[in-house]
Amino acid sequence: MRNIHWLLKAFSTIGLILTLGVSLSADAGLFGFGGDSWKEEVLLHDGQKIVVTRSQTYGGRHDPGDSPPVKDQSITFSLPGTSKSIIWNDATTEDIGHANFDILALHIKNNTPYIVASPNLCISYNKWGNPTPPYIFFKYIGKAWQQISLSEFPVEFSNINLVINTESHAKELVDYGVASVELVNQLNSSLRQAEYITIIREPISNGCPKLERIEGGWQTPGGPKLAYPIPSPQPK
């Protein structure tokens, strides 16, 4: 009887461990998964090169079994010929559940920096108005970043000059210390979408369905309710 009792207790313990494992996996987006930081060499439109520091942490909302997405990210740099440090941040928001953007390019004109970013996945595209071409533009004005329109973005800026898929390449970027312009181009070369090769200015479809924000998530207009649900906030 003592052996049977011990076996039942053991099975109960194993079941509890498995249940906890499933629970932790399902809620993995509620926990942090560390982060990475590295430097990239950025080729500006006038041929100048600057070195920027990029950082990202992992977490945010994701499905069980998937790697955690980028939760928060930043890019820090100094204007050429100055010691003025500028930082651009992209933090998780509840309506998206992870970072809003993929950062594509940094450009500078007359000591004014510009950032080109692309919404990260379809919920972010909808949040940011389904832009076409699929970019969001930012300009550093005064002491703050402000969103600007495509028409306000200088026409001489055309090259993508930052590593795009940083989730996949983070380890090698950290190992390199400073990613050269050549390495940046090499890491981006597998992305064949037109908007990732050069900064385009013509309308282009992003392939995302139109969604509308509703309480607790998103849905396709007239479609199934909560087609793209967002879970309620959980205790941290």
Tab-separated table of C-alpha atoms in Angstrom:
chain	number	residue	atom	x	y	z
A	1	MET	CA	0.000	0.000	0.000
A	2	ARG	CA	2.862	2.337	0.819
A	3	ASN	CA	4.261	1.756	-2.697
A	4	ILE	CA	0.886	2.534	-4.293
A	5	HIS	CA	0.560	5.671	-2.191
A	6	TRP	CA	4.064	6.771	-3.229
A	7	LEU	CA	3.278	6.195	-6.915
A	8	LEU	CA	0.043	8.189	-6.704
A	9	LYS	CA	1.884	11.040	-5.013
A	10	ALA	CA	4.607	10.931	-7.669
A	11	PHE	CA	2.073	11.031	-10.514
A	12	SER	CA	0.298	13.937	-8.831
A	13	THR	CA	3.581	15.843	-8.589
A	14	ILE	CA	4.439	15.155	-12.233
A	15	GLY	CA	0.961	16.322	-13.272
A	16	LEU	CA	1.415	19.539	-11.311
A	17	ILE	CA	4.797	20.161	-12.951
A	18	LEU	CA	3.346	19.566	-16.421
A	19	THR	CA	0.413	21.863	-15.679
A	20	LEU	CA	2.757	24.592	-14.477
A	21	GLY	CA	4.894	24.097	-17.578
A	22	VAL	CA	1.919	24.581	-19.886
A	23	SER	CA	0.775	27.603	-17.896
A	24	LEU	CA	4.204	29.241	-17.975
A	25	SER	CA	4.495	28.539	-21.702
A	26	ALA	CA	1.086	30.037	-22.443
A	27	ASP	CA	1.929	33.134	-20.428
A	28	ALA	CA	5.514	33.364	-21.637
A	29	GLY	CA	4.870	36.792	-23.049
A	30	LEU	CA	4.379	38.108	-19.540
A	31	PHE	CA	7.984	37.446	-18.581
A	32	GLY	CA	11.265	38.916	-19.707
A	33	PHE	CA	13.719	36.865	-21.751
A	34	GLY	CA	16.851	38.989	-21.496
A	35	GLY	CA	18.184	41.200	-24.254
A	36	ASP	CA	21.031	42.039	-26.605
A	37	SER	CA	23.036	45.128	-27.496
A	38	TRP	CA	25.453	45.712	-30.371
A	39	LYS	CA	26.852	48.388	-32.678
A	40	GLU	CA	26.174	48.909	-36.397
A	41	GLU	CA	27.974	50.995	-38.977
A	42	VAL	CA	25.442	53.130	-40.850
A	43	LEU	CA	26.065	54.450	-44.361
A	44	LEU	CA	24.387	57.845	-44.784
A	45	HIS	CA	23.137	59.216	-48.109
A	46	ASP	CA	26.162	61.509	-48.501
A	47	GLY	CA	28.700	58.723	-48.035
A	48	GLN	CA	29.455	59.444	-44.383
A	49	LYS	CA	29.439	56.575	-41.916
A	50	ILE	CA	28.411	56.697	-38.295
A	51	VAL	CA	28.286	53.984	-35.644
A	52	VAL	CA	25.042	53.465	-33.751
A	53	THR	CA	24.235	51.355	-30.709
A	54	ARG	CA	21.165	49.152	-30.890
A	55	SER	CA	19.527	47.338	-27.994
A	56	GLN	CA	16.514	45.081	-27.709
A	57	THR	CA	14.806	43.045	-25.014
A	58	TYR	CA	12.536	40.066	-25.536
A	59	GLY	CA	9.125	39.182	-24.190
A	60	GLY	CA	5.754	40.499	-25.215
A	61	ARG	CA	2.807	38.389	-26.337
A	62	HIS	CA	3.474	35.219	-28.318
A	63	ASP	CA	2.112	31.732	-28.827
A	64	PRO	CA	3.333	28.792	-26.732
A	65	GLY	CA	6.388	27.210	-28.324
A	66	ASP	CA	7.336	30.329	-30.294
A	67	SER	CA	10.425	32.360	-29.536
A	68	PRO	CA	9.609	35.592	-27.702
A	69	PRO	CA	9.402	38.645	-29.983
A	70	VAL	CA	11.218	41.926	-29.521
A	71	LYS	CA	9.551	43.631	-26.584
A	72	ASP	CA	11.411	46.948	-26.460
A	73	GLN	CA	14.130	48.334	-28.725
A	74	SER	CA	16.247	51.440	-29.096
A	75	ILE	CA	18.864	53.007	-31.331
A	76	THR	CA	21.377	55.501	-29.919
A	77	PHE	CA	23.754	57.674	-31.932
A	78	SER	CA	25.558	60.998	-32.107
A	79	LEU	CA	25.238	63.521	-34.897
A	80	PRO	CA	28.373	63.674	-37.098
A	81	GLY	CA	30.962	66.054	-35.688
A	82	THR	CA	29.148	66.439	-32.363
A	83	SER	CA	28.935	64.683	-29.022
A	84	LYS	CA	25.163	65.125	-28.839
A	85	SER	CA	23.604	61.746	-28.120
A	86	ILE	CA	20.132	61.003	-29.468
A	87	ILE	CA	17.986	57.967	-28.741
A	88	TRP	CA	14.925	56.541	-30.508
A	89	ASN	CA	12.770	54.082	-28.550
A	90	ASP	CA	10.056	51.621	-29.484
A	91	ALA	CA	8.326	50.040	-26.489
A	92	THR	CA	5.631	47.405	-26.201
A	93	THR	CA	2.070	48.725	-26.193
A	94	GLU	CA	-0.939	46.760	-24.957
A	95	ASP	CA	-2.796	46.983	-28.283
A	96	ILE	CA	0.119	45.292	-30.102
A	97	GLY	CA	1.608	43.091	-27.394
A	98	HIS	CA	5.210	43.546	-28.576
A	99	ALA	CA	7.365	46.238	-30.221
A	100	ASN	CA	5.479	48.219	-32.855
A	101	PHE	CA	8.135	48.409	-35.570
A	102	ASP	CA	10.967	46.953	-37.587
A	103	ILE	CA	13.592	49.695	-37.854
A	104	LEU	CA	14.835	50.055	-41.441
A	105	ALA	CA	16.935	53.180	-41.807
A	106	LEU	CA	18.514	56.161	-40.109
A	107	HIS	CA	19.335	59.246	-42.178
A	108	ILE	CA	20.654	62.700	-41.324
A	109	LYS	CA	20.342	66.007	-43.177
A	110	ASN	CA	21.482	69.392	-41.888
A	111	ASN	CA	22.119	67.807	-38.485
A	112	THR	CA	18.514	66.608	-38.356
A	113	PRO	CA	18.031	62.844	-38.031
A	114	TYR	CA	15.209	60.826	-39.570
A	115	ILE	CA	14.075	57.261	-38.834
A	116	VAL	CA	12.263	54.950	-41.244
A	117	ALA	CA	10.332	52.097	-39.627
A	118	SER	CA	7.886	49.485	-40.856
A	119	PRO	CA	4.934	48.308	-38.729
A	120	ASN	CA	5.611	44.859	-37.266
A	121	LEU	CA	2.871	42.442	-38.401
A	122	CYS	CA	-0.736	43.123	-39.338
A	123	ILE	CA	-2.093	44.440	-36.038
A	124	SER	CA	0.622	47.094	-36.040
A	125	TYR	CA	-0.104	47.924	-39.704
A	126	ASN	CA	-3.725	48.536	-38.803
A	127	LYS	CA	-2.863	50.538	-35.710
A	128	TRP	CA	-0.667	52.833	-37.811
A	129	GLY	CA	-3.265	53.322	-40.542
A	130	ASN	CA	-2.143	50.701	-43.083
A	131	PRO	CA	0.503	53.005	-44.599
A	132	THR	CA	1.441	52.583	-48.242
A	133	PRO	CA	4.281	52.474	-48.972
A	134	PRO	CA	4.537	50.479	-45.740
A	135	TYR	CA	6.630	52.906	-43.703
A	136	ILE	CA	6.270	55.223	-40.738
A	137	PHE	CA	8.631	58.217	-40.830
A	138	PHE	CA	10.015	60.066	-37.813
A	139	LYS	CA	11.960	63.329	-37.598
A	140	TYR	CA	13.856	64.627	-34.589
A	141	ILE	CA	12.496	68.112	-33.978
A	142	GLY	CA	13.706	70.105	-30.996
A	143	LYS	CA	14.213	67.424	-28.371
A	144	ALA	CA	11.627	64.903	-29.477
A	145	TRP	CA	10.768	62.517	-32.296
A	146	GLN	CA	7.692	63.399	-34.302
A	147	GLN	CA	5.928	61.388	-36.976
A	148	ILE	CA	6.032	63.019	-40.422
A	149	SER	CA	4.472	62.253	-43.790
A	150	LEU	CA	6.182	60.734	-46.818
A	151	SER	CA	6.129	64.144	-48.535
A	152	GLU	CA	8.165	65.601	-45.642
A	153	PHE	CA	10.792	62.884	-45.887
A	154	PRO	CA	13.781	64.125	-47.961
A	155	VAL	CA	13.821	62.613	-51.459
A	156	GLU	CA	17.583	61.988	-51.377
A	157	PHE	CA	17.143	59.333	-48.708
A	158	SER	CA	16.755	56.002	-50.458
A	159	ASN	CA	18.922	53.313	-48.869
A	160	ILE	CA	17.979	50.814	-46.195
A	161	ASN	CA	20.981	50.970	-43.863
A	162	LEU	CA	20.063	49.086	-40.660
A	163	VAL	CA	19.769	45.352	-40.005
A	164	ILE	CA	16.072	44.512	-40.309
A	165	ASN	CA	15.612	40.980	-38.961
A	166	THR	CA	17.392	41.555	-35.674
A	167	GLU	CA	15.623	38.704	-33.880
A	168	SER	CA	17.293	36.126	-36.141
A	169	HIS	CA	20.695	37.827	-36.325
A	170	ALA	CA	21.104	39.134	-32.761
A	171	LYS	CA	23.675	36.546	-31.677
A	172	GLU	CA	26.035	37.131	-34.591
A	173	LEU	CA	25.597	40.899	-34.324
A	174	VAL	CA	26.656	40.746	-30.680
A	175	ASP	CA	29.594	38.492	-31.595
A	176	TYR	CA	30.818	40.878	-34.291
A	177	GLY	CA	30.996	43.809	-31.895
A	178	VAL	CA	30.523	46.377	-34.680
A	179	ALA	CA	28.567	45.252	-37.743
A	180	SER	CA	30.134	46.813	-40.848
A	181	VAL	CA	28.120	48.302	-43.709
A	182	GLU	CA	28.984	45.212	-45.736
A	183	LEU	CA	27.662	42.911	-43.009
A	184	VAL	CA	24.463	44.947	-42.673
A	185	ASN	CA	23.845	44.563	-46.415
A	186	GLN	CA	24.682	40.867	-46.284
A	187	LEU	CA	22.263	40.168	-43.441
A	188	ASN	CA	19.491	42.056	-45.252
A	189	SER	CA	20.145	40.362	-48.606
A	190	SER	CA	17.779	37.455	-47.902
A	191	LEU	CA	14.809	39.852	-47.707
A	192	ARG	CA	13.518	40.198	-51.250
A	193	GLN	CA	10.460	42.396	-50.641
A	194	ALA	CA	10.836	45.669	-52.546
A	195	GLU	CA	10.285	47.796	-49.439
A	196	TYR	CA	13.288	46.153	-47.743
A	197	ILE	CA	15.684	46.677	-50.645
A	198	THR	CA	15.279	50.419	-51.037
A	199	ILE	CA	12.952	53.098	-49.660
A	200	ILE	CA	10.128	53.120	-52.166
A	201	ARG	CA	7.649	55.965	-52.582
A	202	GLU	CA	4.906	54.321	-54.617
A	203	PRO	CA	1.824	52.617	-53.126
A	204	ILE	CA	2.356	48.926	-52.441
A	205	SER	CA	0.126	46.355	-50.774
A	206	ASN	CA	1.281	44.983	-47.435
A	207	GLY	CA	-1.022	41.968	-47.702
A	208	CYS	CA	-2.704	42.614	-44.347
A	209	PRO	CA	-6.484	42.404	-43.881
A	210	LYS	CA	-8.304	45.471	-42.649
A	211	LEU	CA	-8.965	45.202	-38.923
A	212	GLU	CA	-10.904	47.290	-36.458
A	213	ARG	CA	-10.106	47.790	-32.794
A	214	ILE	CA	-12.714	46.469	-30.401
A	215	GLU	CA	-12.755	45.933	-26.666
A	216	GLY	CA	-10.408	43.082	-25.869
A	217	GLY	CA	-8.776	42.819	-29.283
A	218	TRP	CA	-9.249	43.284	-33.015
A	219	GLN	CA	-11.637	41.886	-35.594
A	220	THR	CA	-12.181	41.927	-39.339
A	221	PRO	CA	-15.137	44.204	-40.169
A	222	GLY	CA	-18.221	42.007	-40.439
A	223	GLY	CA	-16.083	38.967	-39.730
A	224	PRO	CA	-15.637	36.711	-36.712
A	225	LYS	CA	-15.523	38.580	-33.445
A	226	LEU	CA	-12.090	38.743	-31.869
A	227	ALA	CA	-10.361	37.411	-34.967
A	228	TYR	CA	-7.176	38.923	-33.550
A	229	PRO	CA	-7.785	38.863	-29.801
A	230	ILE	CA	-5.655	40.639	-27.254
A	231	PRO	CA	-5.691	38.975	-23.829
A	232	SER	CA	-6.552	41.024	-20.784
A	233	PRO	CA	-3.530	42.368	-18.873
A	234	GLN	CA	-2.154	39.872	-16.381
A	235	PRO	CA	-0.460	40.572	-13.040
A	236	LYS	CA	3.257	41.191	-13.413
